[in-house]
Short mmCIF file of C-alpha atoms and ligand atoms in Angstrom, two decimals:
data_model
loop_
_atom_site.label_atom_id
_atom_site.label_comp_id
_atom_site.label_asym_id
_atom_site.label_seq_id
_atom_site.Cartn_x
_atom_site.Cartn_y
_atom_site.Cartn_z
CA MET A 1 61.68 -68.63 -2.16
CA PRO A 2 63.24 -66.91 -5.19
CA SER A 3 62.61 -63.15 -5.47
CA ARG A 4 59.94 -62.36 -8.02
CA LEU A 5 61.28 -60.06 -10.74
CA ALA A 6 59.37 -57.83 -13.13
CA VAL A 7 61.42 -56.64 -16.10
CA LEU A 8 60.22 -53.45 -17.78
CA VAL A 9 61.18 -53.04 -21.43
CA SER A 10 60.52 -50.72 -24.33
CA GLY A 11 62.60 -52.22 -27.13
CA ARG A 12 64.86 -55.04 -28.20
CA GLY A 13 65.24 -56.93 -24.92
CA SER A 14 68.76 -58.33 -25.15
CA ASN A 15 69.38 -57.58 -21.45
CA LEU A 16 66.07 -59.23 -20.61
CA GLN A 17 67.31 -62.31 -22.48
CA ALA A 18 70.59 -62.31 -20.55
CA ILE A 19 68.71 -62.06 -17.23
CA ILE A 20 66.30 -64.88 -18.10
CA GLU A 21 69.18 -67.13 -19.15
CA HIS A 22 71.26 -66.28 -16.10
CA PHE A 23 68.54 -67.28 -13.63
CA ASP A 24 67.55 -70.32 -15.72
CA ASN A 25 71.16 -71.53 -15.65
CA LEU A 26 71.29 -71.27 -11.88
CA ALA A 27 68.39 -73.75 -11.79
CA ARG A 28 67.53 -74.79 -8.24
CA GLU A 29 70.02 -72.44 -6.65
CA ARG A 30 68.57 -69.38 -8.28
CA VAL A 31 67.72 -66.54 -5.95
CA ALA A 32 65.31 -64.86 -8.34
CA LYS A 33 63.15 -65.54 -11.34
CA VAL A 34 61.47 -63.34 -13.93
CA VAL A 35 57.72 -63.70 -13.47
CA LEU A 36 56.53 -60.69 -15.49
CA VAL A 37 57.77 -58.71 -18.48
CA ALA A 38 55.86 -55.50 -19.00
CA SER A 39 56.12 -52.76 -21.57
CA ASN A 40 54.61 -49.41 -22.41
CA ARG A 41 54.78 -50.53 -26.07
CA ALA A 42 52.71 -53.49 -27.26
CA GLU A 43 55.04 -53.90 -30.25
CA SER A 44 58.22 -54.14 -28.17
CA PRO A 45 60.26 -57.09 -29.53
CA ALA A 46 61.27 -57.89 -25.94
CA LEU A 47 57.72 -59.11 -25.28
CA ILE A 48 58.21 -61.82 -27.89
CA ARG A 49 61.34 -63.02 -26.10
CA ALA A 50 59.37 -63.19 -22.85
CA ALA A 51 56.47 -65.06 -24.41
CA THR A 52 58.93 -67.51 -26.00
CA ALA A 53 60.33 -68.16 -22.53
CA SER A 54 56.74 -68.73 -21.24
CA ILE A 55 56.86 -65.67 -18.99
CA ASP A 56 53.73 -63.60 -18.44
CA ILE A 57 53.66 -60.37 -20.41
CA ALA A 58 51.64 -57.19 -20.01
CA GLN A 59 51.30 -53.76 -21.51
CA PHE A 60 50.60 -50.73 -19.35
CA ASN A 61 49.94 -47.03 -19.69
CA ALA A 62 53.12 -45.15 -18.79
CA ALA A 63 51.37 -41.78 -19.04
CA ASP A 64 49.07 -42.22 -16.01
CA ASP A 65 49.89 -41.58 -12.35
CA GLY A 66 51.50 -44.99 -11.98
CA SER A 67 48.32 -46.84 -10.98
CA GLU A 68 48.37 -49.26 -13.90
CA LEU A 69 51.97 -50.29 -13.36
CA LEU A 70 51.49 -50.51 -9.58
CA GLY A 71 48.41 -52.66 -10.14
CA LEU A 72 50.50 -55.10 -12.20
CA LEU A 73 53.38 -55.16 -9.71
CA ARG A 74 50.97 -55.91 -6.86
CA LYS A 75 49.03 -58.52 -8.83
CA PHE A 76 52.24 -60.43 -9.62
CA ARG A 77 53.61 -59.90 -6.06
CA ILE A 78 56.79 -58.40 -7.48
CA ASP A 79 59.79 -58.05 -5.16
CA LEU A 80 62.21 -56.30 -7.51
CA VAL A 81 61.64 -54.22 -10.65
CA VAL A 82 64.36 -54.41 -13.31
CA LEU A 83 64.47 -51.75 -16.03
CA ALA A 84 66.04 -53.13 -19.19
CA GLY A 85 65.89 -50.61 -22.00
CA TYR A 86 62.74 -49.07 -20.54
CA LEU A 87 62.55 -45.53 -21.88
CA LYS A 88 59.84 -43.84 -19.81
CA ARG A 89 60.14 -42.12 -16.48
CA ILE A 90 58.92 -44.23 -13.52
CA GLN A 91 56.07 -42.39 -11.81
CA PRO A 92 56.63 -41.13 -8.22
CA ALA A 93 53.88 -43.40 -6.83
CA VAL A 94 55.77 -46.45 -8.12
CA ILE A 95 59.13 -45.14 -6.88
CA ASN A 96 57.61 -44.57 -3.41
CA GLU A 97 56.12 -48.03 -3.10
CA TYR A 98 59.21 -49.73 -4.55
CA ALA A 99 61.88 -47.51 -2.96
CA GLY A 100 65.26 -49.24 -3.21
CA ARG A 101 63.66 -52.05 -5.23
CA ILE A 102 63.97 -50.70 -8.78
CA VAL A 103 67.23 -51.15 -10.72
CA ASN A 104 68.33 -49.76 -14.06
CA ILE A 105 71.31 -50.20 -16.37
CA HIS A 106 72.92 -47.33 -18.21
CA PRO A 107 75.46 -47.84 -21.02
CA ALA A 108 78.11 -45.42 -19.66
CA LEU A 109 79.97 -44.64 -16.44
CA LEU A 110 77.46 -42.52 -14.52
CA PRO A 111 77.32 -39.76 -13.49
CA ALA A 112 79.02 -39.04 -16.85
CA PHE A 113 76.89 -39.22 -19.97
CA GLY A 114 73.58 -39.70 -18.17
CA GLY A 115 70.43 -37.70 -17.59
CA GLU A 116 67.29 -36.95 -19.52
CA GLY A 117 67.54 -37.63 -23.24
CA MET A 118 70.78 -39.63 -22.86
CA TYR A 119 69.88 -43.05 -24.20
CA GLY A 120 70.73 -45.32 -27.12
CA ALA A 121 73.23 -44.09 -29.70
CA ARG A 122 73.28 -40.60 -28.18
CA VAL A 123 75.21 -41.86 -25.17
CA HIS A 124 77.93 -43.45 -27.28
CA GLU A 125 78.09 -40.49 -29.70
CA ALA A 126 78.63 -38.16 -26.74
CA VAL A 127 81.36 -40.42 -25.31
CA ILE A 128 83.22 -40.49 -28.65
CA ALA A 129 82.81 -36.72 -29.16
CA SER A 130 84.27 -36.07 -25.70
CA GLY A 131 87.48 -37.91 -26.56
CA ALA A 132 87.11 -40.17 -23.49
CA LYS A 133 89.41 -43.21 -23.58
CA GLU A 134 87.00 -45.35 -21.61
CA THR A 135 83.32 -45.75 -20.99
CA GLY A 136 81.42 -48.59 -19.36
CA VAL A 137 78.20 -49.77 -17.80
CA THR A 138 76.47 -48.67 -14.62
CA VAL A 139 73.78 -50.48 -12.66
CA HIS A 140 71.98 -48.21 -10.21
CA LEU A 141 68.90 -47.97 -8.05
CA VAL A 142 66.18 -45.75 -9.49
CA ASP A 143 65.01 -42.66 -7.67
CA ASP A 144 63.10 -39.63 -8.88
CA GLU A 145 65.94 -38.18 -10.96
CA TYR A 146 67.07 -39.70 -14.27
CA ASP A 147 70.25 -41.79 -13.89
CA ARG A 148 71.04 -40.44 -10.41
CA GLY A 149 70.18 -43.17 -7.88
CA PRO A 150 72.82 -45.02 -5.81
CA ILE A 151 75.27 -47.00 -7.94
CA VAL A 152 75.25 -50.77 -7.42
CA ALA A 153 77.87 -51.86 -9.98
CA GLN A 154 80.11 -50.39 -12.65
CA TRP A 155 82.41 -51.97 -15.21
CA ARG A 156 84.84 -50.18 -17.53
CA VAL A 157 84.97 -50.65 -21.30
CA PRO A 158 87.72 -49.16 -23.50
CA VAL A 159 86.94 -46.71 -26.29
CA ASN A 160 89.09 -47.71 -29.26
CA GLN A 161 90.49 -45.42 -31.94
CA GLY A 162 88.14 -45.31 -34.89
CA ASP A 163 85.15 -46.45 -32.82
CA THR A 164 81.73 -45.46 -34.13
CA ALA A 165 78.69 -45.17 -31.87
CA GLU A 166 77.67 -48.56 -33.28
CA SER A 167 80.94 -50.39 -32.61
CA LEU A 168 81.18 -48.90 -29.13
CA ALA A 169 77.54 -49.74 -28.33
CA ALA A 170 78.18 -53.37 -29.29
CA ARG A 171 81.27 -53.61 -27.02
CA VAL A 172 79.37 -52.03 -24.12
CA LEU A 173 76.27 -54.19 -24.66
CA ALA A 174 78.32 -57.40 -24.43
CA VAL A 175 79.50 -56.27 -20.99
CA GLU A 176 75.96 -55.29 -19.95
CA HIS A 177 74.86 -58.87 -20.58
CA VAL A 178 77.47 -60.14 -18.13
CA VAL A 179 77.19 -57.45 -15.46
CA TYR A 180 73.44 -56.83 -15.27
CA PRO A 181 72.18 -60.33 -14.38
CA ARG A 182 74.84 -60.63 -11.66
CA ALA A 183 74.10 -57.19 -10.23
CA VAL A 184 70.37 -58.03 -10.16
CA GLU A 185 71.21 -61.28 -8.38
CA MET A 186 73.23 -59.38 -5.77
CA VAL A 187 70.44 -56.86 -5.17
CA ALA A 188 67.92 -59.71 -4.82
CA ILE A 189 70.13 -61.46 -2.24
CA LEU A 190 70.58 -58.26 -0.22
CA GLN A 191 66.85 -57.63 -0.38
CA GLN A 192 66.10 -61.13 0.92
CA ILE A 193 68.55 -60.67 3.81
CA GLU A 194 67.00 -57.29 4.63
CA SER A 195 63.45 -58.60 4.57
CA LYS A 196 64.37 -61.54 6.87
CA ARG A 197 65.99 -59.07 9.28
CA THR A 198 62.83 -56.93 9.46
CA ASP A 199 60.36 -59.83 9.63
C1 GRF B 1 70.94 -51.00 -23.16
O1 GRF B 1 72.05 -50.44 -23.78
C2 GRF B 1 70.76 -50.43 -21.77
O2 GRF B 1 71.96 -50.03 -21.17
C3 GRF B 1 69.92 -49.21 -22.02
O3 GRF B 1 69.06 -49.57 -23.06
C4 GRF B 1 69.64 -50.61 -23.85
C5 GRF B 1 68.65 -51.72 -23.88
O4 GRF B 1 69.01 -52.76 -24.76
N1 GRF B 1 69.25 -48.80 -20.80
P1 GRF B 1 68.16 -54.09 -24.76
O5 GRF B 1 66.69 -53.72 -25.01
O6 GRF B 1 68.34 -54.74 -23.43
O7 GRF B 1 68.72 -54.92 -25.89
#
């Protein structure tokens, strides 16, 4: 049985798209499939991508104690929660119930250029301002501190002379689309092995 993924989004949803396409392309051999896309923002363009792909969508209150999100995750029997441009903090109740089963992607080489408030263009502006010659992408498990959970995968991306936050963001995003679906696949496989072992 493929692992059941929920993808949480707040914005554009290009990583969501890459994940949907990755698991669709694997067809019968796929180890996971996206069964729910949920957002704290009803107007998130990512929800349109999900609906176009005939995936269930939902909106939830991110300012409660986590009950609404947990209710959705239980209802859809979610195995793995994938954050893809989701901008709110995950409530402790959700982190407890889904410990080791929530992944996030960050557009830099954590632990550098991470933490509260470091998202979107700010990350790439900070990288350029620091004079770093390389940046990258990091996929990590989510715990109760922003951008601090165990790292699952990293990939380096060069910073070129004359890069703007926009040009750098585009180079990093193209790598995210390759790395994230594969890292999610690996986490899903490990999770399936682990749950068979403890059955
Ligand atoms: C990505 O850069 C991701 O690393 C960060 O938020 C952005 C989301 O982009 N967490 P998209 O919504 O997947 O297009």
